[in-house]
Coordinates of N, CA and C in Angstrom, one line a residue:
Chain A
M1 N 0.8 -1.3 0.1 CA -0.1 0.0 0.0 C 0.9 1.2 -0.1
S2 N 0.6 2.2 -0.8 CA 1.4 3.5 -1.0 C 1.1 4.4 0.2
T3 N 2.2 5.0 0.8 CA 2.2 5.9 1.7 C 1.5 7.4 1.0
D4 N 1.0 8.1 1.9 CA 0.5 9.4 1.4 C 1.5 10.3 0.6
S5 N 2.7 10.2 0.9 CA 3.8 11.0 0.4 C 4.1 10.4 -1.1
E6 N 4.1 9.0 -1.1 CA 4.2 8.4 -2.6 C 3.3 8.9 -3.5
I7 N 1.9 8.7 -2.9 CA 0.9 9.0 -3.9 C 0.9 10.6 -4.3
R8 N 1.2 11.4 -3.5 CA 1.6 12.6 -3.7 C 2.5 13.0 -4.9
A9 N 3.5 12.3 -4.7 CA 4.8 12.4 -5.6 C 4.2 11.9 -7.0
L10 N 3.5 10.9 -7.1 CA 3.1 10.3 -8.3 C 2.0 11.1 -9.0
T11 N 1.2 11.8 -8.3 CA 0.1 12.6 -8.9 C 0.5 14.2 -9.0
R12 N 1.8 14.4 -8.6 CA 2.1 15.9 -8.7 C 2.2 16.5 -10.0
F13 N 2.6 15.5 -10.9 CA 2.5 16.0 -12.3 C 1.0 16.3 -12.6
R14 N 0.8 17.5 -13.0 CA -0.5 18.0 -13.4 C -0.6 19.0 -14.6
L15 N -1.5 18.7 -15.6 CA -1.6 19.5 -16.5 C -2.3 20.7 -16.2
S16 N -2.3 22.0 -16.5 CA -3.2 22.9 -16.2 C -4.5 22.5 -16.8
P17 N -5.5 22.6 -15.8 CA -6.9 22.2 -16.0 C -7.4 22.7 -17.2
R18 N -7.1 24.0 -17.3 CA -7.7 24.7 -18.6 C -7.1 24.2 -19.8
A19 N -5.8 24.0 -19.8 CA -5.2 23.5 -21.1 C -5.8 22.0 -21.2
G20 N -6.1 21.4 -20.2 CA -6.6 19.9 -20.3 C -7.9 20.0 -20.9
Y21 N -8.8 20.9 -20.4 CA -10.2 20.9 -21.1 C -10.0 21.2 -22.4
I22 N -9.3 22.4 -22.7 CA -9.3 22.7 -24.1 C -8.8 21.6 -25.1
A23 N -7.6 20.8 -24.5 CA -7.2 19.6 -25.3 C -8.3 18.5 -25.5
L24 N -9.0 18.3 -24.3 CA -10.1 17.4 -24.3 C -11.2 17.7 -25.5
A25 N -11.7 19.2 -25.4 CA -12.7 19.5 -26.3 C -12.1 19.4 -27.8
A26 N -10.7 19.8 -28.0 CA -10.4 19.4 -29.2 C -10.3 18.0 -29.8
V27 N -10.0 17.0 -28.8 CA -10.0 15.7 -29.1 C -11.3 15.2 -29.5
G28 N -12.3 15.8 -28.5 CA -13.6 15.3 -28.6 C -14.3 15.7 -30.2
L29 N -14.0 16.9 -30.4 CA -14.7 17.5 -31.6 C -13.9 16.7 -32.9
V30 N -12.6 16.4 -33.0 CA -12.2 15.7 -34.0 C -12.9 14.2 -33.9
G31 N -12.8 13.6 -32.8 CA -13.4 12.2 -32.6 C -14.9 12.1 -33.0
V32 N -15.6 13.1 -32.8 CA -17.0 13.2 -33.2 C -17.0 13.2 -34.8
A33 N -16.2 14.0 -35.4 CA -16.3 14.2 -36.8 C -16.0 12.9 -37.5
V34 N -14.7 12.3 -36.8 CA -14.3 11.0 -37.4 C -15.2 9.8 -37.3
L35 N -16.1 9.9 -36.0 CA -16.9 9.0 -35.8 C -18.1 8.9 -36.6
Y36 N -18.6 10.1 -37.0 CA -19.7 10.5 -37.7 C -19.4 9.9 -39.2
T37 N -18.2 10.0 -39.6 CA -17.9 10.0 -41.0 C -17.6 8.5 -41.3
F38 N -16.8 7.9 -40.5 CA -16.3 6.4 -40.6 C -17.1 5.7 -39.8
D39 N -17.9 4.5 -40.3 CA -18.6 3.6 -39.4 C -17.3 2.6 -39.1
P40 N -17.3 2.4 -37.6 CA -16.3 1.5 -37.1 C -16.6 0.1 -37.7
R41 N -17.5 -0.2 -38.1 CA -18.0 -1.6 -38.6 C -17.2 -2.0 -39.7
N42 N -16.9 -0.9 -40.5 CA -16.4 -1.5 -41.8 C -15.3 -0.6 -42.5
S43 N -14.7 0.0 -41.5 CA -13.3 0.9 -42.1 C -12.4 0.6 -41.3
G44 N -11.1 0.8 -41.6 CA -9.9 0.3 -41.2 C -9.3 1.6 -40.5
T45 N -10.2 2.5 -40.1 CA -9.7 3.8 -39.3 C -9.1 3.7 -37.9
Y46 N -9.8 2.6 -37.1 CA -9.7 2.6 -35.7 C -8.7 1.5 -35.3
P47 N -8.2 1.6 -34.1 CA -7.5 0.7 -33.6 C -8.2 -0.4 -33.1
I48 N -7.8 -1.5 -32.8 CA -8.3 -2.7 -32.2 C -8.2 -2.6 -30.6
C49 N -9.3 -3.0 -29.9 CA -9.3 -3.0 -28.6 C -7.9 -4.1 -28.0
P50 N -7.0 -3.4 -27.2 CA -5.9 -4.4 -26.9 C -6.4 -5.6 -25.9
F51 N -7.5 -5.2 -25.2 CA -7.9 -6.4 -24.2 C -8.5 -7.6 -25.1
L52 N -9.3 -7.2 -26.1 CA -10.0 -8.1 -26.9 C -8.9 -9.0 -27.9
G53 N -8.0 -8.0 -28.2 CA -6.7 -8.6 -29.1 C -5.9 -9.5 -28.3
L54 N -5.7 -9.3 -27.0 CA -4.8 -10.1 -26.1 C -5.7 -11.5 -25.6
T55 N -6.8 -11.3 -25.5 CA -7.5 -12.2 -24.5 C -8.7 -13.0 -25.5
G56 N -9.2 -12.2 -26.5 CA -10.2 -12.8 -27.2 C -11.5 -12.5 -26.4
Y57 N -11.6 -11.9 -25.3 CA -12.8 -11.6 -24.6 C -13.2 -10.0 -24.8
H58 N -14.4 -9.8 -24.8 CA -14.9 -8.4 -24.6 C -14.7 -7.7 -23.3
C59 N -14.2 -6.5 -23.4 CA -14.1 -5.6 -22.3 C -15.3 -4.8 -22.0
P60 N -15.5 -4.2 -20.9 CA -16.8 -3.2 -20.9 C -16.9 -2.2 -21.6
G61 N -15.7 -1.8 -22.3 CA -15.8 -0.7 -23.2 C -15.9 -1.0 -24.7
C62 N -16.1 -2.5 -25.0 CA -16.0 -2.8 -26.4 C -17.4 -2.5 -27.0
G63 N -17.3 -1.9 -28.2 CA -18.6 -1.5 -28.9 C -18.7 -0.1 -28.6
T64 N -18.0 0.4 -27.8 CA -18.1 2.1 -27.6 C -18.2 2.8 -28.9
L65 N -17.2 2.6 -29.8 CA -17.0 3.6 -30.9 C -18.2 3.1 -31.9
R66 N -18.6 1.7 -32.0 CA -19.8 1.7 -32.8 C -21.0 2.1 -32.4
A67 N -21.2 2.1 -30.9 CA -22.3 2.7 -30.5 C -22.4 4.2 -30.5
L68 N -21.2 4.9 -30.4 CA -21.2 6.3 -30.6 C -21.6 6.9 -32.1
H69 N -21.0 5.9 -33.0 CA -21.5 6.2 -34.4 C -22.8 6.1 -34.5
Q70 N -23.5 4.9 -34.0 CA -25.0 4.8 -34.2 C -25.8 5.9 -33.6
L71 N -25.2 6.4 -32.5 CA -25.8 7.6 -31.7 C -25.8 8.8 -32.5
L72 N -24.5 9.0 -33.1 CA -24.4 10.3 -33.9 C -25.4 10.4 -35.1
H73 N -25.9 9.1 -35.5 CA -26.7 9.0 -36.7 C -28.3 8.8 -36.1
G74 N -28.2 9.2 -34.9 CA -29.7 9.1 -34.4 C -30.3 7.6 -34.1
N75 N -29.3 6.9 -34.0 CA -30.1 5.4 -33.9 C -29.8 5.0 -32.4
V76 N -30.6 5.4 -31.4 CA -30.4 5.3 -30.1 C -30.5 3.6 -29.7
L77 N -31.3 3.0 -30.3 CA -31.7 1.5 -29.9 C -30.4 0.8 -30.4
A78 N -29.9 1.0 -31.6 CA -28.7 0.4 -32.1 C -27.4 0.7 -31.3
A79 N -27.5 2.0 -30.9 CA -26.3 2.4 -30.0 C -26.4 1.6 -28.6
L80 N -27.4 1.5 -27.9 CA -27.8 0.7 -26.8 C -27.3 -0.7 -27.1
G81 N -27.6 -1.2 -28.2 CA -27.2 -2.6 -28.4 C -25.8 -2.9 -28.5
Y82 N -24.9 -1.8 -28.9 CA -23.5 -2.0 -28.9 C -22.8 -1.9 -27.7
N83 N -23.2 -0.9 -26.9 CA -22.7 -0.7 -25.5 C -23.5 0.1 -24.5
P84 N -24.4 -0.6 -23.9 CA -25.3 0.3 -23.1 C -24.8 1.0 -22.0
L85 N -23.6 0.4 -21.5 CA -23.0 1.2 -20.4 C -22.4 2.4 -20.9
T86 N -21.9 2.7 -22.0 CA -21.4 3.8 -22.6 C -22.6 4.9 -22.8
I87 N -23.6 4.4 -23.4 CA -24.8 5.3 -23.8 C -25.3 5.9 -22.5
L88 N -25.7 4.9 -21.5 CA -26.3 5.4 -20.2 C -25.4 6.2 -19.3
S89 N -24.2 6.1 -19.6 CA -23.2 7.1 -18.8 C -23.2 8.7 -19.5
L90 N -23.4 8.6 -20.6 CA -23.4 9.7 -21.2 C -23.9 11.2 -20.6
P91 N -25.0 11.0 -20.1 CA -25.6 12.0 -19.3 C -24.6 12.5 -18.1
F92 N -24.2 11.5 -17.4 CA -23.3 11.9 -16.2 C -22.1 12.4 -16.8
I93 N -21.4 11.8 -17.9 CA -20.2 12.2 -18.3 C -20.3 13.8 -18.8
A94 N -21.5 14.1 -19.5 CA -21.6 15.4 -19.9 C -21.8 16.3 -19.0
Y95 N -22.7 16.1 -17.9 CA -22.7 17.0 -16.8 C -21.4 17.3 -16.0
S96 N -20.7 16.1 -15.7 CA -19.5 16.2 -15.0 C -18.3 17.1 -15.8
L97 N -18.3 16.8 -17.0 CA -17.3 17.4 -17.8 C -17.6 19.0 -18.1
A98 N -19.1 19.3 -18.0 CA -19.4 20.7 -18.3 C -19.2 21.4 -16.9
D99 N -19.6 20.7 -15.8 CA -19.2 21.4 -14.4 C -17.6 21.8 -14.3
G100 N -16.8 20.6 -14.6 CA -15.3 20.8 -14.5 C -14.8 21.8 -15.3
A101 N -15.2 21.8 -16.5 CA -14.7 23.0 -17.5 C -15.2 24.4 -16.9
M102 N -16.4 24.3 -16.5 CA -17.0 25.9 -16.0 C -16.3 26.2 -14.7
K103 N -15.7 25.2 -13.8 CA -15.0 25.6 -12.7 C -13.6 25.9 -13.0
A104 N -12.9 25.3 -14.1 CA -11.6 25.4 -14.4 C -11.5 27.0 -15.0
F105 N -12.5 27.4 -15.7 CA -12.5 28.9 -16.3 C -13.4 29.7 -15.4
Q106 N -13.5 29.5 -14.2 CA -14.0 30.3 -13.1 C -15.4 30.8 -13.6
V107 N -16.2 30.0 -14.3 CA -17.5 30.5 -14.5 C -18.5 30.6 -13.5
K108 N -18.9 29.5 -13.3 CA -19.9 29.2 -12.2 C -19.9 27.6 -11.8
A109 N -20.5 27.1 -10.8 CA -20.3 25.8 -10.7 C -22.0 25.5 -10.9
L110 N -22.1 24.2 -11.6 CA -23.5 23.6 -11.7 C -23.9 23.0 -10.3
P111 N -25.0 22.9 -10.0 CA -25.4 22.3 -8.8 C -24.8 21.0 -8.5
R112 N -24.1 20.9 -7.4 CA -23.4 19.7 -7.1 C -24.3 18.5 -6.8
I113 N -24.1 17.4 -7.4 CA -24.8 16.2 -7.1 C -23.9 15.4 -6.5
F114 N -24.5 14.9 -5.2 CA -23.7 13.9 -4.2 C -24.3 12.8 -4.6
I115 N -23.5 11.8 -5.1 CA -24.0 10.6 -5.2 C -23.7 9.6 -4.3
P116 N -24.6 9.1 -3.6 CA -24.5 8.1 -2.5 C -23.6 7.2 -2.8
H117 N -22.7 6.8 -1.9 CA -21.7 5.7 -2.4 C -22.1 4.4 -2.6
Q118 N -23.4 4.0 -2.1 CA -24.1 2.7 -2.5 C -24.2 2.6 -3.9
Y119 N -24.6 3.7 -4.7 CA -24.9 3.8 -6.1 C -23.4 3.4 -6.9
I120 N -22.4 4.1 -6.4 CA -21.2 4.0 -7.0 C -20.8 2.3 -6.8
W121 N -21.0 1.9 -5.7 CA -20.6 0.6 -5.3 C -21.5 -0.3 -6.6
G122 N -23.0 0.1 -6.6 CA -23.6 -0.6 -7.8 C -23.1 -0.4 -9.2
L123 N -22.5 0.6 -9.4 CA -22.0 1.0 -10.7 C -20.8 -0.1 -10.8
F124 N -19.9 -0.2 -9.7 CA -18.9 -1.1 -9.8 C -19.3 -2.5 -10.1
V125 N -20.3 -3.1 -9.3 CA -20.8 -4.4 -9.4 C -21.3 -4.5 -10.9
G126 N -22.2 -3.5 -11.4 CA -22.9 -3.6 -12.7 C -21.7 -3.6 -13.8
V127 N -20.5 -2.8 -13.8 CA -19.6 -2.9 -14.5 C -19.0 -4.3 -14.9
V128 N -18.6 -4.9 -13.4 CA -17.8 -6.1 -13.5 C -18.9 -7.2 -14.0
A129 N -20.1 -7.2 -13.5 CA -21.1 -8.2 -14.1 C -21.3 -8.1 -15.8
F130 N -21.4 -6.8 -16.2 CA -21.5 -6.5 -17.6 C -20.3 -7.4 -18.5
W131 N -19.1 -6.9 -17.8 CA -18.0 -7.6 -18.4 C -18.0 -9.0 -18.5
V132 N -18.4 -9.7 -17.4 CA -18.6 -11.2 -17.3 C -19.6 -11.7 -18.3
L133 N -20.7 -11.1 -18.2 CA -22.0 -11.6 -18.9 C -22.1 -11.5 -20.4
R134 N -21.4 -10.4 -20.7 CA -21.2 -10.1 -22.3 C -20.2 -11.0 -23.0
N135 N -19.5 -11.9 -22.1 CA -18.7 -12.8 -22.6 C -19.2 -14.2 -22.8
V136 N -20.5 -14.4 -22.1 CA -21.1 -15.7 -22.1 C -21.8 -15.8 -23.2
P137 N -21.4 -17.1 -24.0 CA -21.9 -17.5 -25.4 C -23.5 -18.1 -25.3
V138 N -24.4 -17.6 -24.3 CA -25.6 -18.5 -24.0 C -26.6 -17.3 -24.4
D139 N -27.7 -17.9 -25.0 CA -28.6 -17.0 -25.7 C -29.2 -15.7 -25.2
P140 N -29.8 -15.6 -24.1 CA -30.1 -14.3 -23.8 C -29.2 -13.3 -23.4
L141 N -28.0 -13.9 -23.0 CA -26.7 -13.0 -22.6 C -26.2 -12.3 -24.0
T142 N -26.2 -13.2 -25.2 CA -25.4 -12.8 -26.2 C -26.0 -11.2 -26.6
V143 N -27.0 -10.8 -26.1 CA -27.3 -9.2 -26.7 C -26.5 -8.3 -26.0
L144 N -25.7 -8.9 -24.8 CA -24.9 -7.9 -24.3 C -23.6 -7.7 -25.1
A145 N -23.3 -8.7 -25.7 CA -21.9 -8.5 -26.5 C -22.1 -7.4 -27.7
P146 N -21.0 -6.7 -28.1 CA -21.3 -5.7 -29.0 C -21.6 -6.2 -30.4
Chain B
M1 N -3.9 31.9 -2.6 CA -4.9 31.1 -1.7 C -4.5 29.6 -2.1
Y2 N -4.3 28.9 -1.0 CA -4.0 27.4 -1.3 C -5.3 26.6 -1.2
C3 N -5.5 25.6 -1.9 CA -6.7 24.7 -1.9 C -6.7 24.0 -0.6
P4 N -7.7 23.8 0.2 CA -7.7 23.0 1.4 C -7.8 21.4 1.0
T5 N -8.1 21.2 -0.1 CA -8.2 19.9 -0.6 C -7.0 19.2 -0.9
C6 N -6.5 19.9 -2.0 CA -5.2 19.2 -2.5 C -3.9 20.1 -2.6
G7 N -4.1 21.3 -2.0 CA -2.9 22.1 -1.7 C -2.3 23.0 -2.8
S8 N -3.1 22.9 -4.0 CA -2.6 23.8 -5.1 C -2.7 25.1 -4.9
N9 N -1.8 26.0 -5.6 CA -2.0 27.5 -5.3 C -3.0 28.1 -6.4
N10 N -3.8 28.8 -5.9 CA -4.9 29.5 -6.7 C -4.9 30.9 -6.7
D11 N -5.5 31.7 -7.7 CA -5.6 33.1 -7.6 C -6.4 33.4 -6.3
D12 N -6.1 34.6 -5.5 CA -7.0 35.0 -4.7 C -8.3 35.4 -5.2
G13 N -9.5 35.1 -4.5 CA -10.7 35.3 -4.9 C -11.3 34.2 -5.8
A14 N -10.4 33.2 -6.1 CA -11.0 32.0 -7.0 C -12.0 31.4 -6.1
K15 N -13.1 30.8 -6.5 CA -14.1 30.2 -6.0 C -13.8 28.7 -6.1
F16 N -13.1 28.3 -7.1 CA -12.9 26.8 -7.2 C -11.4 26.6 -7.5
C17 N -11.0 25.4 -6.9 CA -9.4 25.2 -7.1 C -9.4 24.9 -8.7
R18 N -8.3 25.3 -9.3 CA -8.0 25.2 -10.7 C -7.5 23.7 -10.8
A19 N -6.8 23.0 -9.9 CA -6.4 21.6 -10.0 C -7.6 20.6 -9.8
C20 N -8.1 20.8 -8.7 CA -9.1 19.5 -8.3 C -10.5 20.0 -8.4
G21 N -10.7 21.2 -8.5 CA -12.1 21.6 -8.6 C -12.9 21.8 -7.4
G22 N -12.3 21.5 -6.2 CA -12.7 21.8 -4.9 C -13.0 23.1 -4.6
S23 N -14.1 23.3 -3.6 CA -14.3 24.6 -3.3 C -13.3 25.3 -2.5
L24 N -13.3 26.7 -2.8 CA -12.1 27.3 -2.1 C -12.7 28.3 -1.0
T25 N -14.1 28.3 -0.8 CA -14.8 29.2 0.1 C -14.5 28.4 1.4
P26 N -14.5 29.2 2.5 CA -14.2 28.5 3.7 C -15.3 27.7 4.3
E27 N -15.0 26.6 4.9 CA -16.1 25.8 5.5 C -16.6 26.4 6.6
T28 N -17.9 26.4 6.8 CA -18.6 26.9 7.9 C -19.1 25.6 8.7
Q29 N -19.5 26.0 10.1 CA -19.9 24.8 10.8 C -21.3 24.3 10.5
D30 N -22.1 25.1 9.9 CA -23.6 24.8 9.7 C -23.7 24.3 8.0
G31 N -22.7 24.8 7.2 CA -22.8 24.7 5.8 C -22.7 23.2 5.4
P32 N -23.0 23.0 4.1 CA -22.7 21.5 3.5 C -21.4 21.0 3.8
P33 N -21.2 19.5 3.8 CA -19.8 19.1 4.1 C -18.9 19.5 3.0
P34 N -17.7 19.7 3.0 CA -16.8 20.1 2.1 C -16.7 19.1 1.0
H35 N -16.4 19.7 -0.1 CA -16.3 18.8 -1.3 C -15.1 18.1 -1.5
V36 N -15.1 16.8 -1.6 CA -13.9 16.1 -1.8 C -14.1 15.4 -3.3
P37 N -13.2 15.8 -4.2 CA -13.7 15.2 -5.6 C -13.5 13.7 -5.6
N38 N -14.3 13.0 -6.3 CA -14.2 11.5 -6.4 C -13.7 11.2 -7.8
H39 N -13.5 12.1 -8.7 CA -12.9 11.8 -10.0 C -13.7 10.8 -10.6
L40 N -15.0 10.4 -10.4 CA -15.8 9.4 -10.9 C -15.9 9.4 -12.5
V41 N -16.1 10.9 -13.1 CA -16.3 10.8 -14.5 C -15.1 10.3 -15.2
W42 N -13.7 10.6 -14.6 CA -12.7 10.1 -15.3 C -12.7 8.5 -15.1
A43 N -12.9 8.0 -14.1 CA -12.9 6.6 -13.8 C -13.8 6.0 -15.0
I44 N -15.0 6.5 -15.2 CA -15.9 5.9 -16.3 C -15.3 6.1 -17.7
L45 N -14.7 7.2 -17.8 CA -14.2 7.4 -19.2 C -12.9 6.5 -19.3
V46 N -12.2 6.3 -18.5 CA -10.9 5.4 -18.9 C -11.5 4.0 -18.7
T47 N -12.6 3.6 -18.1 CA -13.1 2.3 -18.1 C -13.7 2.1 -19.6
I48 N -14.5 3.1 -20.1 CA -14.9 2.9 -21.5 C -13.9 2.9 -22.5
F49 N -13.1 3.8 -22.4 CA -12.1 4.0 -23.7 C -10.8 3.3 -23.6
C50 N -10.4 2.9 -22.3 CA -9.0 2.4 -22.1 C -9.0 1.0 -22.1
C51 N -10.0 0.3 -22.1 CA -10.1 -1.2 -22.3 C -9.4 -2.0 -21.3
L52 N -8.9 -1.6 -20.2 CA -8.0 -2.4 -19.3 C -8.8 -2.1 -18.0
P53 N -8.5 -3.1 -17.0 CA -9.2 -3.2 -15.6 C -8.9 -2.0 -14.7
F54 N -7.9 -1.2 -15.2 CA -7.6 -0.2 -14.1 C -8.7 0.9 -13.7
G55 N -9.4 1.1 -14.8 CA -10.4 2.1 -14.6 C -11.5 1.7 -13.5
I56 N -11.6 0.4 -13.4 CA -12.4 -0.2 -12.4 C -12.1 0.2 -10.9
V57 N -10.5 0.0 -10.9 CA -10.0 0.4 -9.6 C -10.3 1.9 -9.1
S58 N -10.3 2.6 -10.1 CA -10.6 4.0 -9.9 C -12.0 4.4 -9.4
I59 N -13.0 3.2 -10.1 CA -14.5 3.6 -9.6 C -14.4 3.1 -8.1
V60 N -13.9 2.1 -7.8 CA -13.7 1.6 -6.5 C -13.5 2.7 -5.3
Y61 N -12.5 3.3 -5.9 CA -11.9 4.6 -4.8 C -12.8 5.6 -5.0
A62 N -13.7 5.9 -6.0 CA -14.6 6.9 -6.0 C -15.8 6.6 -5.0
A63 N -16.1 5.3 -5.0 CA -17.2 5.2 -4.0 C -16.6 5.2 -2.6
Q64 N -15.4 4.8 -2.3 CA -15.0 5.1 -1.1 C -14.9 6.4 -0.7
V65 N -14.6 7.5 -1.6 CA -14.5 8.9 -1.3 C -16.0 9.4 -0.9
N66 N -17.0 9.1 -1.6 CA -18.4 9.3 -1.2 C -18.8 8.7 0.0
G67 N -18.3 7.4 0.3 CA -18.7 6.7 1.7 C -18.0 7.5 2.9
F68 N -16.7 7.8 2.7 CA -15.9 8.5 3.8 C -16.5 9.8 4.1
V69 N -16.9 10.7 2.9 CA -17.5 12.0 3.0 C -18.9 11.8 3.9
A70 N -19.6 10.8 3.4 CA -21.1 10.6 4.2 C -20.8 10.5 5.7
E71 N -19.6 9.7 6.0 CA -19.2 9.4 7.5 C -18.6 10.5 8.1
G72 N -18.2 11.6 7.3 CA -17.4 12.7 7.9 C -15.9 12.4 8.0
R73 N -15.4 11.4 7.5 CA -14.1 11.0 7.6 C -13.2 11.7 6.5
L74 N -13.1 12.9 6.6 CA -12.5 13.7 5.4 C -11.1 13.3 5.1
D75 N -10.2 13.1 6.2 CA -8.8 12.5 5.7 C -8.9 11.3 5.0
S76 N -9.7 10.5 5.3 CA -9.6 9.2 4.5 C -10.3 9.5 3.1
A77 N -11.3 10.5 3.0 CA -11.8 10.7 1.8 C -10.9 11.4 0.8
R78 N -10.0 12.2 1.5 CA -8.8 12.8 0.5 C -7.9 11.7 0.0
Q79 N -7.6 10.8 0.9 CA -6.7 9.8 0.6 C -7.4 8.8 -0.4
A80 N -8.5 8.7 -0.5 CA -9.3 7.7 -1.6 C -9.3 8.7 -2.8
S81 N -9.5 9.9 -2.6 CA -9.5 10.8 -3.7 C -8.2 10.8 -4.6
E82 N -7.2 10.9 -3.9 CA -6.0 10.7 -4.5 C -5.7 9.5 -5.3
N83 N -6.3 8.4 -4.7 CA -6.0 7.1 -5.3 C -7.0 7.0 -6.4
A84 N -8.2 7.6 -6.4 CA -9.0 7.4 -7.4 C -8.3 8.3 -8.6
K85 N -7.7 9.4 -8.6 CA -7.1 10.1 -9.5 C -5.9 9.5 -9.9
M86 N -5.2 8.9 -9.2 CA -3.9 8.3 -9.6 C -4.2 6.9 -10.5
W87 N -5.1 6.2 -10.1 CA -5.5 5.1 -10.9 C -6.4 5.3 -12.4
A88 N -6.9 6.6 -12.3 CA -7.5 7.1 -13.5 C -6.2 7.4 -14.5
W89 N -5.4 8.0 -14.0 CA -4.0 8.4 -14.7 C -3.3 7.1 -15.3
I90 N -3.3 6.1 -14.3 CA -2.5 4.9 -14.7 C -3.4 4.2 -15.8
A91 N -4.7 4.1 -15.7 CA -5.5 3.4 -16.6 C -5.3 4.3 -18.0
F92 N -5.3 5.6 -18.0 CA -5.1 6.4 -19.2 C -3.9 6.1 -19.8
A93 N -2.7 6.1 -19.0 CA -1.5 5.9 -19.6 C -1.2 4.4 -20.2
V94 N -1.8 3.5 -19.5 CA -1.5 2.2 -19.9 C -2.5 1.9 -21.3
G95 N -3.6 2.4 -21.0 CA -4.6 2.4 -22.3 C -4.1 3.0 -23.5
L96 N -3.5 4.2 -23.4 CA -2.7 4.8 -24.5 C -1.7 4.1 -25.1
V97 N -0.8 3.6 -24.2 CA 0.4 2.8 -24.7 C -0.1 1.4 -25.4
S98 N -1.1 0.7 -24.8 CA -1.5 -0.5 -25.3 C -2.2 -0.5 -26.6
L99 N -3.1 0.7 -26.7 CA -3.8 1.0 -28.0 C -3.0 1.4 -29.0
G100 N -1.8 2.3 -28.6 CA -1.0 2.6 -29.6 C -0.2 1.3 -30.3
G101 N 0.3 0.6 -29.3 CA 1.0 -0.6 -29.7 C 0.1 -1.5 -30.6
F102 N -1.1 -1.7 -30.1 CA -2.1 -2.6 -30.9 C -2.5 -1.9 -32.3
G103 N -2.5 -0.7 -32.2 CA -2.8 0.2 -33.5 C -1.7 -0.3 -34.7
V104 N -0.6 -0.2 -34.0 CA 0.8 -0.2 -34.9 C 0.6 -1.9 -35.5
F105 N 0.3 -2.8 -34.4 CA 0.5 -4.1 -34.6 C -0.6 -4.6 -35.7
S106 N -1.9 -4.0 -35.5 CA -3.0 -4.5 -36.2 C -3.4 -3.5 -37.5
L107 N -2.1 -2.7 -37.8 CA -2.4 -1.8 -38.7 C -2.7 -2.4 -40.2
G108 N -3.7 -1.9 -40.8 CA -4.0 -2.7 -42.2 C -4.8 -3.9 -42.3
N109 N -5.0 -4.5 -41.0 CA -5.9 -5.7 -41.1 C -7.3 -5.3 -41.2
G110 N -7.7 -4.1 -41.0 CA -9.1 -3.6 -41.2 C -10.1 -4.1 -40.5
I111 N -9.7 -4.6 -39.1 CA -10.6 -5.2 -38.2 C -10.9 -4.0 -37.1
N112 N -11.9 -3.7 -36.7 CA -12.1 -2.6 -35.6 C -13.1 -3.1 -34.7
L113 N -12.6 -3.2 -33.6 CA -13.3 -4.2 -32.5 C -13.4 -3.1 -31.3
L114 N -13.0 -2.0 -31.2 CA -13.0 -1.4 -29.8 C -14.6 -1.1 -29.5

């Protein structure tokens, strides 16, 4: 177990948060343009998932790019089919990133939502269960595979 | 003005810490409990995009942060917060390296499975 000082030393490297959010926005815009244009199902534009490549099993993130491509084209159900975890997380991700960016630029804070820890433990259990179950090749569970 | 949560130096009069997003307004006895960032959004992002189990470690620490805050154990919460952040960075770095490595390795085979 790391001591407090070791953890501090490891996390001392920090990007300026403003630069970080600007970089993230740039990456996000390019990502949206590329994902909208190229369908991950049939173009050689995107890298292979390392976990899938090494083990042959899907990870909780597999299907994310295909899901986002479908979502950008308005196909919500198809997007959920490729990766429900990603799609259902998007509102939380959008809210948190907007709040973080607004704080970094000293605009204002959005109302803080304190998530009870039980819900985060629920997310942990859900992610692990999703990871396992989407790799089970038995009929009702195969819908979870991307 | 130094952030009470992470110790970063901020402009005087700033309302939120530039580094961790924590509140810089003084804590009062009756006010809401102080904010300890749990970095959950980064934990989820690296879990989805980095393909390796380290993001899940970060989710566990995020859960601990909010559990400790609810119990009023702020020192433990801050420790868990640092761990959540550290594991999100580890997941990001490992994901970047392995994605890059596999990208080069699988270049031109036309398979996209992320």
